[in-house]
Tab-separated table of N, CA, C and O in Angstrom:
chain	number	residue	atom	x	y	z
A	752	GLN	N	104.252	91.659	124.579
A	752	GLN	CA	105.494	90.776	124.792
A	752	GLN	C	105.474	90.376	123.133
A	752	GLN	O	104.698	89.559	122.632
A	753	VAL	N	106.771	90.609	122.643
A	753	VAL	CA	107.029	90.204	121.427
A	753	VAL	C	107.745	89.091	121.152
A	753	VAL	O	108.952	88.748	121.624
A	754	GLN	N	107.288	87.800	120.600
A	754	GLN	CA	107.956	86.623	120.996
A	754	GLN	C	108.381	86.182	119.407
A	754	GLN	O	109.264	85.027	119.224
A	755	LEU	N	108.018	86.818	118.280
A	755	LEU	CA	108.548	86.661	116.889
A	755	LEU	C	108.730	87.813	116.426
A	755	LEU	O	108.386	88.948	116.713
A	756	VAL	N	110.207	87.890	115.947
A	756	VAL	CA	110.811	89.320	115.704
A	756	VAL	C	111.040	89.135	114.267
A	756	VAL	O	111.776	88.305	113.471
A	757	GLU	N	110.448	90.261	113.600
A	757	GLU	CA	110.859	90.195	112.132
A	757	GLU	C	111.948	91.373	111.893
A	757	GLU	O	112.135	92.530	112.298
A	758	SER	N	112.692	91.007	110.630
A	758	SER	CA	113.919	92.068	110.240
A	758	SER	C	114.312	92.026	108.872
A	758	SER	O	113.710	91.265	108.214
A	759	GLY	N	115.036	92.938	108.180
A	759	GLY	CA	115.668	92.884	106.927
A	759	GLY	C	114.793	93.509	105.940
A	759	GLY	O	115.088	93.761	104.894
A	760	GLY	N	113.890	94.268	106.427
A	760	GLY	CA	113.259	95.431	105.528
A	760	GLY	C	113.699	96.661	105.124
A	760	GLY	O	115.137	96.476	105.712
A	761	GLY	N	113.681	97.020	103.982
A	761	GLY	CA	114.295	98.560	103.372
A	761	GLY	C	113.648	98.927	102.441
A	761	GLY	O	112.271	98.496	102.001
A	762	SER	N	114.293	99.858	101.419
A	762	SER	CA	113.734	100.534	100.422
A	762	SER	C	114.913	100.121	99.199
A	762	SER	O	115.917	100.317	99.269
A	763	VAL	N	113.911	99.357	98.320
A	763	VAL	CA	114.615	99.131	97.023
A	763	VAL	C	113.940	99.482	95.905
A	763	VAL	O	112.739	100.081	95.922
A	764	GLN	N	114.534	99.470	94.736
A	764	GLN	CA	113.900	99.717	93.362
A	764	GLN	C	113.227	98.929	92.738
A	764	GLN	O	113.538	97.378	93.368
A	765	PRO	N	112.217	99.002	91.991
A	765	PRO	CA	111.446	98.171	91.444
A	765	PRO	C	112.402	97.251	90.570
A	765	PRO	O	113.552	97.265	90.132
A	766	GLY	N	112.210	95.629	90.792
A	766	GLY	CA	113.076	94.426	90.327
A	766	GLY	C	114.147	94.181	91.215
A	766	GLY	O	114.771	93.243	90.925
A	767	GLY	N	114.407	94.899	92.525
A	767	GLY	CA	115.226	94.475	93.273
A	767	GLY	C	115.177	93.418	94.237
A	767	GLY	O	113.841	92.729	93.984
A	768	SER	N	115.751	93.083	95.270
A	768	SER	CA	115.480	92.036	96.048
A	768	SER	C	115.890	92.283	97.598
A	768	SER	O	116.576	93.189	97.846
A	769	LEU	N	115.035	91.533	98.127
A	769	LEU	CA	115.295	91.718	99.898
A	769	LEU	C	114.964	90.258	100.418
A	769	LEU	O	114.266	89.312	99.856
A	770	ARG	N	115.508	90.032	101.726
A	770	ARG	CA	115.510	88.875	102.362
A	770	ARG	C	114.927	89.277	103.650
A	770	ARG	O	115.774	89.744	104.569
A	771	LEU	N	113.817	88.910	104.099
A	771	LEU	CA	113.346	89.124	105.216
A	771	LEU	C	113.646	87.887	106.435
A	771	LEU	O	113.433	86.715	105.991
A	772	SER	N	113.938	88.193	107.561
A	772	SER	CA	113.860	87.284	108.519
A	772	SER	C	112.959	87.191	109.747
A	772	SER	O	112.394	88.115	110.100
A	773	CYS	N	112.366	86.098	110.002
A	773	CYS	CA	111.662	86.111	111.340
A	773	CYS	C	112.334	84.845	112.258
A	773	CYS	O	112.451	83.667	111.939
A	774	THR	N	112.487	85.020	113.689
A	774	THR	CA	113.111	84.449	114.391
A	774	THR	C	112.362	84.368	115.702
A	774	THR	O	111.878	85.378	115.983
A	775	THR	N	112.749	83.533	116.610
A	775	THR	CA	112.009	83.510	118.207
A	775	THR	C	113.039	82.842	118.905
A	775	THR	O	113.846	81.820	118.446
A	776	ASP	N	113.099	83.108	120.004
A	776	ASP	CA	113.799	82.292	121.025
A	776	ASP	C	112.748	81.318	122.118
A	776	ASP	O	113.460	80.602	123.057
A	777	GLN	N	111.781	81.153	121.575
A	777	GLN	CA	110.589	80.301	122.284
A	777	GLN	C	110.441	79.086	121.730
A	777	GLN	O	109.861	78.172	122.807
A	778	PHE	N	110.739	78.651	120.470
A	778	PHE	CA	110.238	77.394	119.982
A	778	PHE	C	111.170	77.122	119.094
A	778	PHE	O	111.949	78.197	118.462
A	779	GLU	N	111.288	76.098	118.681
A	779	GLU	CA	112.160	75.624	117.329
A	779	GLU	C	111.036	75.811	115.967
A	779	GLU	O	110.064	75.107	116.046
A	780	VAL	N	111.572	76.375	115.295
A	780	VAL	CA	110.751	76.692	113.972
A	780	VAL	C	110.627	75.734	113.155
A	780	VAL	O	109.541	75.528	112.388
A	781	ASP	N	111.171	74.593	113.166
A	781	ASP	CA	111.057	73.578	112.333
A	781	ASP	C	109.684	72.783	112.493
A	781	ASP	O	109.222	72.195	111.784
A	782	TYR	N	109.500	72.868	114.010
A	782	TYR	CA	108.208	71.927	114.299
A	782	TYR	C	106.647	72.845	114.199
A	782	TYR	O	105.636	72.067	114.462
A	783	TYR	N	107.009	74.054	113.839
A	783	TYR	CA	105.775	74.858	113.865
A	783	TYR	C	105.325	75.431	112.356
A	783	TYR	O	106.558	76.161	111.828
A	784	THR	N	104.338	75.725	112.148
A	784	THR	CA	104.258	76.503	110.730
A	784	THR	C	104.660	78.292	110.849
A	784	THR	O	104.205	78.635	112.041
A	785	ILE	N	105.187	78.555	110.012
A	785	ILE	CA	105.463	79.979	109.749
A	785	ILE	C	104.646	80.573	108.819
A	785	ILE	O	104.970	80.257	107.546
A	786	LYS	N	104.194	81.678	108.937
A	786	LYS	CA	103.091	82.384	107.810
A	786	LYS	C	103.517	83.620	107.631
A	786	LYS	O	103.571	84.559	108.670
A	787	TRP	N	103.963	84.113	106.798
A	787	TRP	CA	104.204	85.627	106.397
A	787	TRP	C	102.897	86.330	105.559
A	787	TRP	O	102.274	85.665	105.011
A	788	PHE	N	102.623	87.674	106.477
A	788	PHE	CA	101.454	88.539	106.089
A	788	PHE	C	102.230	89.847	105.617
A	788	PHE	O	103.130	89.808	106.266
A	789	ARG	N	101.213	90.517	105.015
A	789	ARG	CA	101.904	91.827	104.681
A	789	ARG	C	100.273	92.650	104.990
A	789	ARG	O	99.219	92.548	104.594
A	790	GLN	N	100.699	93.932	104.836
A	790	GLN	CA	99.833	95.104	105.114
A	790	GLN	C	100.212	96.340	104.385
A	790	GLN	O	100.968	97.033	104.769
A	791	ALA	N	99.486	96.587	103.094
A	791	ALA	CA	99.608	97.948	102.576
A	791	ALA	C	99.128	98.785	102.942
A	791	ALA	O	98.054	98.826	103.580
A	792	PRO	N	99.430	100.207	102.720
A	792	PRO	CA	98.371	101.377	103.054
A	792	PRO	C	97.205	101.089	102.658
A	792	PRO	O	97.089	100.857	101.394
A	793	GLY	N	96.296	101.302	103.420
A	793	GLY	CA	94.664	101.121	103.175
A	793	GLY	C	94.117	99.936	102.709
A	793	GLY	O	93.184	100.027	102.200
A	794	LYS	N	94.964	98.922	102.738
A	794	LYS	CA	94.476	97.619	102.663
A	794	LYS	C	94.587	96.828	103.832
A	794	LYS	O	95.137	97.077	104.929
A	795	GLU	N	93.770	95.478	103.922
A	795	GLU	CA	93.626	94.783	104.852
A	795	GLU	C	94.753	93.774	104.810
A	795	GLU	O	95.681	93.545	103.852
A	796	ARG	N	95.108	93.284	106.253
A	796	ARG	CA	96.459	92.373	106.340
A	796	ARG	C	96.203	91.004	105.239
A	796	ARG	O	94.808	90.451	105.586
A	797	GLU	N	97.262	90.692	104.737
A	797	GLU	CA	96.908	89.354	103.874
A	797	GLU	C	98.116	88.485	103.874
A	797	GLU	O	99.229	88.830	103.927
A	798	GLY	N	97.772	87.350	103.819
A	798	GLY	CA	98.827	86.187	104.027
A	798	GLY	C	99.499	86.311	102.404
A	798	GLY	O	98.820	86.180	101.400
A	799	VAL	N	100.803	85.992	102.354
A	799	VAL	CA	101.574	85.792	101.206
A	799	VAL	C	102.535	84.387	101.002
A	799	VAL	O	102.647	84.344	99.978
A	800	ALA	N	102.878	83.917	102.022
A	800	ALA	CA	103.778	82.795	101.900
A	800	ALA	C	103.823	82.062	103.181
A	800	ALA	O	103.350	82.504	104.328
A	801	CYS	N	104.131	80.772	103.407
A	801	CYS	CA	103.901	79.980	104.297
A	801	CYS	C	104.849	78.786	104.192
A	801	CYS	O	104.774	78.133	103.110
A	802	ILE	N	105.401	78.231	105.552
A	802	ILE	CA	105.999	76.940	105.347
A	802	ILE	C	105.210	76.217	106.563
A	802	ILE	O	105.229	76.504	107.533
A	803	VAL	N	104.950	75.030	106.412
A	803	VAL	CA	104.349	73.969	107.356
A	803	VAL	C	105.345	73.541	108.119
A	803	VAL	O	106.666	72.928	107.882
A	804	GLY	N	105.079	73.249	109.555
A	804	GLY	CA	105.941	72.440	110.392
A	804	GLY	C	106.159	71.230	110.102
A	804	GLY	O	105.381	70.441	109.460
A	805	LEU	N	107.473	70.739	110.353
A	805	LEU	CA	107.871	69.171	110.129
A	805	LEU	C	107.903	69.031	108.723
A	805	LEU	O	108.931	69.065	108.326
A	806	ASP	N	107.003	68.939	107.914
A	806	ASP	CA	107.358	68.518	106.421
A	806	ASP	C	107.687	69.645	105.494
A	806	ASP	O	108.308	69.260	104.539
A	807	GLY	N	107.624	71.079	105.985
A	807	GLY	CA	108.260	71.955	105.152
A	807	GLY	C	107.558	72.371	103.801
A	807	GLY	O	108.028	72.836	103.106
A	808	VAL	N	106.225	72.004	103.641
A	808	VAL	CA	105.324	72.201	102.690
A	808	VAL	C	105.461	73.530	102.515
A	808	VAL	O	105.039	74.253	103.710
A	809	THR	N	105.482	74.274	101.261
A	809	THR	CA	105.397	75.923	101.326
A	809	THR	C	103.946	75.951	100.524
A	809	THR	O	103.591	75.628	99.535
A	810	GLU	N	103.428	77.327	100.765
A	810	GLU	CA	102.369	77.682	99.976
A	810	GLU	C	102.539	79.322	99.583
A	810	GLU	O	103.150	79.985	100.570
A	811	TYR	N	101.949	79.914	98.619
A	811	TYR	CA	102.358	81.066	98.214
A	811	TYR	C	100.851	81.854	97.668
A	811	TYR	O	100.235	81.092	97.018
A	812	GLU	N	100.737	83.047	97.889
A	812	GLU	CA	99.626	83.905	97.127
A	812	GLU	C	100.106	84.141	95.715
A	812	GLU	O	101.121	84.045	95.254
A	813	ASP	N	99.011	83.759	95.270
A	813	ASP	CA	99.374	83.720	93.799
A	813	ASP	C	100.088	85.109	93.026
A	813	ASP	O	100.986	85.235	92.314
A	814	SER	N	99.792	86.360	93.754
A	814	SER	CA	100.638	87.637	93.353
A	814	SER	C	102.004	87.428	93.631
A	814	SER	O	102.755	88.307	93.277
A	815	VAL	N	102.555	86.467	94.226
A	815	VAL	CA	103.934	86.520	94.604
A	815	VAL	C	104.492	85.001	94.282
A	815	VAL	O	105.849	84.751	94.103
A	816	LYS	N	103.824	84.379	93.578
A	816	LYS	CA	104.460	82.764	93.033
A	816	LYS	C	105.536	83.179	92.030
A	816	LYS	O	105.240	84.114	91.156
A	817	GLY	N	106.512	82.588	92.080
A	817	GLY	CA	107.683	82.755	91.409
A	817	GLY	C	108.634	83.969	91.704
A	817	GLY	O	109.871	83.741	90.888
A	818	ARG	N	108.232	84.583	92.675
A	818	ARG	CA	109.150	85.598	93.039
A	818	ARG	C	109.802	85.663	94.483
A	818	ARG	O	110.639	86.019	94.688
A	819	PHE	N	108.775	85.079	95.293
A	819	PHE	CA	109.133	85.046	96.647
A	819	PHE	C	109.405	83.522	96.926
A	819	PHE	O	108.750	82.629	96.370
A	820	LEU	N	110.064	83.280	97.957
A	820	LEU	CA	110.422	81.942	98.283
A	820	LEU	C	110.482	81.940	99.725
A	820	LEU	O	111.110	82.769	100.609
A	821	VAL	N	110.142	80.913	100.696
A	821	VAL	CA	110.140	81.028	102.337
A	821	VAL	C	110.898	79.755	102.433
A	821	VAL	O	110.729	78.719	101.992
A	822	LEU	N	112.057	80.140	103.141
A	822	LEU	CA	113.107	79.217	103.699
A	822	LEU	C	112.864	78.975	105.066
A	822	LEU	O	112.985	80.135	105.766
A	823	ARG	N	113.675	77.897	105.474
A	823	ARG	CA	113.815	77.666	106.889
A	823	ARG	C	115.323	77.058	107.111
A	823	ARG	O	115.859	76.428	106.378
A	824	ASP	N	115.706	78.034	108.245
A	824	ASP	CA	117.379	77.622	108.435
A	824	ASP	C	117.331	76.965	110.060
A	824	ASP	O	116.935	77.789	110.979
A	825	SER	N	117.580	75.798	110.154
A	825	SER	CA	117.337	75.285	111.422
A	825	SER	C	118.480	75.568	112.094
A	825	SER	O	118.025	76.075	113.508
A	826	ALA	N	119.748	75.894	111.763
A	826	ALA	CA	120.600	76.063	112.788
A	826	ALA	C	120.711	77.594	113.329
A	826	ALA	O	121.023	77.765	114.680
A	827	LYS	N	119.998	78.460	112.659
A	827	LYS	CA	119.623	79.820	112.947
A	827	LYS	C	118.491	79.885	113.654
A	827	LYS	O	117.944	81.211	114.074
A	828	ASN	N	117.621	78.906	113.618
A	828	ASN	CA	116.155	78.841	113.844
A	828	ASN	C	115.423	79.980	113.651
A	828	ASN	O	114.638	80.829	114.280
A	829	THR	N	115.486	80.270	112.226
A	829	THR	CA	114.851	81.447	111.481
A	829	THR	C	114.343	81.033	110.005
A	829	THR	O	114.638	80.041	109.330
A	830	VAL	N	113.359	81.731	109.779
A	830	VAL	CA	112.504	81.424	108.679
A	830	VAL	C	112.677	82.727	107.964
A	830	VAL	O	112.427	83.925	108.414
A	831	PHE	N	113.118	82.784	106.502
A	831	PHE	CA	113.378	83.658	105.883
A	831	PHE	C	112.262	83.698	104.445
A	831	PHE	O	111.506	82.769	104.031
A	832	LEU	N	111.809	85.217	104.133
A	832	LEU	CA	111.336	85.486	103.153
A	832	LEU	C	112.451	85.889	101.882
A	832	LEU	O	112.350	87.095	102.210
A	833	GLN	N	112.539	85.002	101.015
A	833	GLN	CA	113.690	85.792	99.781
A	833	GLN	C	112.671	86.196	98.666
A	833	GLN	O	111.783	85.541	98.291
A	834	MET	N	112.541	87.456	98.566
A	834	MET	CA	112.030	88.358	97.766
A	834	MET	C	112.835	88.713	96.651
A	834	MET	O	113.748	89.570	96.785
A	835	ALA	N	112.118	88.463	95.331
A	835	ALA	CA	112.775	89.219	93.950
A	835	ALA	C	111.894	89.625	93.071
A	835	ALA	O	110.744	89.632	93.574
A	836	SER	N	112.460	90.244	92.277
A	836	SER	CA	111.613	91.048	91.229
A	836	SER	C	110.702	91.952	91.877
A	836	SER	O	109.196	91.806	91.422
A	837	LEU	N	110.908	92.560	92.678
A	837	LEU	CA	110.089	93.205	93.647
A	837	LEU	C	109.113	94.419	92.693
A	837	LEU	O	109.787	95.052	91.897
A	838	LYS	N	108.058	94.604	92.936
A	838	LYS	CA	107.177	95.562	92.650
A	838	LYS	C	106.807	96.870	93.334
A	838	LYS	O	106.765	96.285	94.899
A	839	PRO	N	106.162	97.738	93.018
A	839	PRO	CA	105.798	98.794	94.015
A	839	PRO	C	104.627	98.086	94.894
A	839	PRO	O	104.352	98.529	95.694
A	840	ASP	N	103.681	97.370	94.083
A	840	ASP	CA	102.748	96.626	94.852
A	840	ASP	C	103.045	95.805	95.790
A	840	ASP	O	102.201	95.679	96.975
A	841	ASP	N	104.200	95.318	95.952
A	841	ASP	CA	104.749	94.792	97.186
A	841	ASP	C	105.190	95.666	98.232
A	841	ASP	O	105.532	95.222	99.520
A	842	THR	N	104.989	97.017	98.303
A	842	THR	CA	105.083	97.989	99.334
A	842	THR	C	104.349	97.746	100.615
A	842	THR	O	103.047	97.455	100.086
A	843	ALA	N	104.571	97.504	101.690
A	843	ALA	CA	103.801	96.929	102.911
A	843	ALA	C	104.879	96.738	104.058
A	843	ALA	O	105.918	96.720	103.917
A	844	VAL	N	104.145	96.862	105.209
A	844	VAL	CA	104.843	96.156	106.090
A	844	VAL	C	104.637	94.719	106.285
A	844	VAL	O	103.237	94.215	106.388
A	845	TYR	N	105.577	93.906	106.797
A	845	TYR	CA	105.659	92.499	106.360
A	845	TYR	C	105.680	91.939	107.985
A	845	TYR	O	106.641	92.378	108.702
A	846	PHE	N	104.796	91.117	108.337
A	846	PHE	CA	104.624	90.351	109.675
A	846	PHE	C	104.787	88.692	109.482
A	846	PHE	O	104.526	88.121	108.281
A	847	CYS	N	105.320	88.138	110.331
A	847	CYS	CA	105.356	86.761	110.708
A	847	CYS	C	104.246	86.065	111.817
A	847	CYS	O	104.174	86.894	112.609
A	848	ALA	N	103.966	85.217	111.496
A	848	ALA	CA	102.809	84.461	112.491
A	848	ALA	C	103.118	82.965	112.711
A	848	ALA	O	103.620	82.461	111.680
A	849	THR	N	102.875	82.199	113.720
A	849	THR	CA	103.096	80.736	113.651
A	849	THR	C	101.568	80.248	114.276
A	849	THR	O	100.887	80.942	115.217
A	850	ASP	N	101.694	78.999	114.127
A	850	ASP	CA	100.607	78.183	114.833
A	850	ASP	C	100.858	77.831	116.515
A	850	ASP	O	100.075	76.634	116.802
A	851	TYR	N	102.061	78.005	116.717
A	851	TYR	CA	102.420	77.441	118.105
A	851	TYR	C	101.314	77.892	119.032
A	851	TYR	O	100.998	77.237	120.092
A	852	TRP	N	100.815	79.204	118.996
A	852	TRP	CA	99.871	79.622	119.821
A	852	TRP	C	98.479	79.775	119.162
A	852	TRP	O	98.255	79.915	117.833
A	853	GLY	N	97.408	79.228	119.822
A	853	GLY	CA	96.160	79.373	119.064
A	853	GLY	C	95.869	77.910	118.600
A	853	GLY	O	96.636	77.165	118.274
A	854	PRO	N	94.240	77.848	118.201
A	854	PRO	CA	93.748	76.424	117.815
A	854	PRO	C	94.120	76.254	116.295
A	854	PRO	O	94.086	75.223	115.981
A	855	GLU	N	94.491	77.361	115.330
A	855	GLU	CA	94.545	77.250	113.799
A	855	GLU	C	95.873	76.534	113.808
A	855	GLU	O	96.913	77.108	114.406
A	856	LYS	N	96.065	75.617	112.842
A	856	LYS	CA	97.308	74.947	112.677
A	856	LYS	C	97.408	74.805	111.153
A	856	LYS	O	96.759	74.739	110.329
A	857	GLY	N	98.768	74.641	110.673
A	857	GLY	CA	98.934	74.778	109.101
A	857	GLY	C	98.786	76.034	108.690
A	857	GLY	O	98.568	76.986	109.344
A	858	CYS	N	98.810	76.147	107.234
A	858	CYS	CA	98.768	77.335	106.551
A	858	CYS	C	97.484	77.701	106.301
A	858	CYS	O	97.381	79.032	105.537
A	859	THR	N	96.500	77.387	106.922
A	859	THR	CA	95.201	78.044	107.092
A	859	THR	C	95.249	78.971	108.062
A	859	THR	O	94.069	79.998	108.330
A	860	LEU	N	96.157	79.114	108.797
A	860	LEU	CA	96.383	80.037	109.904
A	860	LEU	C	95.847	81.436	109.640
A	860	LEU	O	96.181	81.758	108.591
A	861	GLY	N	95.118	81.954	110.365
A	861	GLY	CA	94.484	83.362	109.836
A	861	GLY	C	95.119	84.344	110.830
A	861	GLY	O	96.202	84.230	111.412
A	862	THR	N	94.618	85.613	110.881
A	862	THR	CA	95.056	86.600	111.765
A	862	THR	C	94.601	86.755	113.048
A	862	THR	O	94.699	87.629	114.206
A	863	GLN	N	93.409	85.736	113.510
A	863	GLN	CA	92.387	86.221	114.714
A	863	GLN	C	93.233	85.808	115.743
A	863	GLN	O	93.366	86.619	117.015
A	864	TYR	N	94.333	84.737	115.854
A	864	TYR	CA	94.901	84.280	116.948
A	864	TYR	C	96.390	84.697	117.256
A	864	TYR	O	97.040	84.377	117.980
A	865	ALA	N	96.824	85.443	115.986
A	865	ALA	CA	98.240	85.902	115.643
A	865	ALA	C	98.569	86.892	116.979
A	865	ALA	O	97.886	87.979	117.321
A	866	ARG	N	99.965	86.788	117.286
A	866	ARG	CA	100.423	87.722	118.187
A	866	ARG	C	101.409	88.517	117.430
A	866	ARG	O	102.688	88.121	117.187
A	867	TRP	N	101.113	89.743	116.911
A	867	TRP	CA	101.967	90.422	116.175
A	867	TRP	C	102.688	91.107	116.515
A	867	TRP	O	102.871	92.124	117.959
A	868	GLY	N	104.175	91.353	116.014
A	868	GLY	CA	105.061	92.347	116.505
A	868	GLY	C	105.140	93.523	115.754
A	868	GLY	O	104.219	93.770	115.345
A	869	GLN	N	106.338	94.084	115.895
A	869	GLN	CA	106.351	95.564	114.995
A	869	GLN	C	106.448	95.447	113.475
A	869	GLN	O	106.184	96.351	112.870
A	870	GLY	N	106.760	94.073	112.884
A	870	GLY	CA	106.859	93.846	111.308
A	870	GLY	C	108.190	94.638	111.148
A	870	GLY	O	108.861	95.124	111.739
A	871	THR	N	108.243	94.546	109.502
A	871	THR	CA	109.436	95.110	108.994
A	871	THR	C	108.899	95.775	107.786
A	871	THR	O	108.283	95.058	106.903
A	872	ARG	N	109.270	96.960	107.260
A	872	ARG	CA	108.583	97.586	106.338
A	872	ARG	C	109.494	97.499	105.104
A	872	ARG	O	110.551	97.689	105.044
A	873	VAL	N	108.977	97.322	104.087
A	873	VAL	CA	109.276	97.123	102.746
A	873	VAL	C	108.771	98.048	101.728
A	873	VAL	O	107.634	98.345	101.853
A	874	VAL	N	109.805	98.974	101.045
A	874	VAL	CA	109.218	99.978	100.330
A	874	VAL	C	109.921	99.912	98.802
A	874	VAL	O	111.085	99.580	98.904
A	875	VAL	N	109.071	99.702	97.848
A	875	VAL	CA	109.635	99.465	96.579
A	875	VAL	C	109.145	100.763	95.532
A	875	VAL	O	108.136	100.747	95.377
A	876	SER	N	110.109	101.569	95.128
A	876	SER	CA	109.744	102.698	94.282
A	876	SER	C	110.795	103.273	93.405
A	876	SER	O	112.227	102.603	94.060
A	877	SER	N	110.888	103.891	92.457
A	877	SER	CA	111.822	104.402	91.624
A	877	SER	C	112.380	105.697	92.429
A	877	SER	O	113.574	106.062	91.827
């Protein structure tokens, strides 16, 4: 049962931009942490960006700082990952996770209790 839905992936050239979306009809995203993960071929799934429920504090992995922004649209009940200056190393399947389910709260949220959806694929190549 998929309760978080990712979309917006695609194929772009280096330096290009994409906006990914994470939405749900199960809860209001304003009140819960949403964290973006990605998994590149042959690599472990890693956290890349996060927005904390209620206060909206954001955190980013060093490799994406200054290039990625995580944004929340209350009216659409959607969290976006705005990606710019994309590099080939950004190629991965991107997933979102939440602290609505499980005991981990905030941006320390790991992968153990996540309920993964299909993700959305991002390919950056010439």
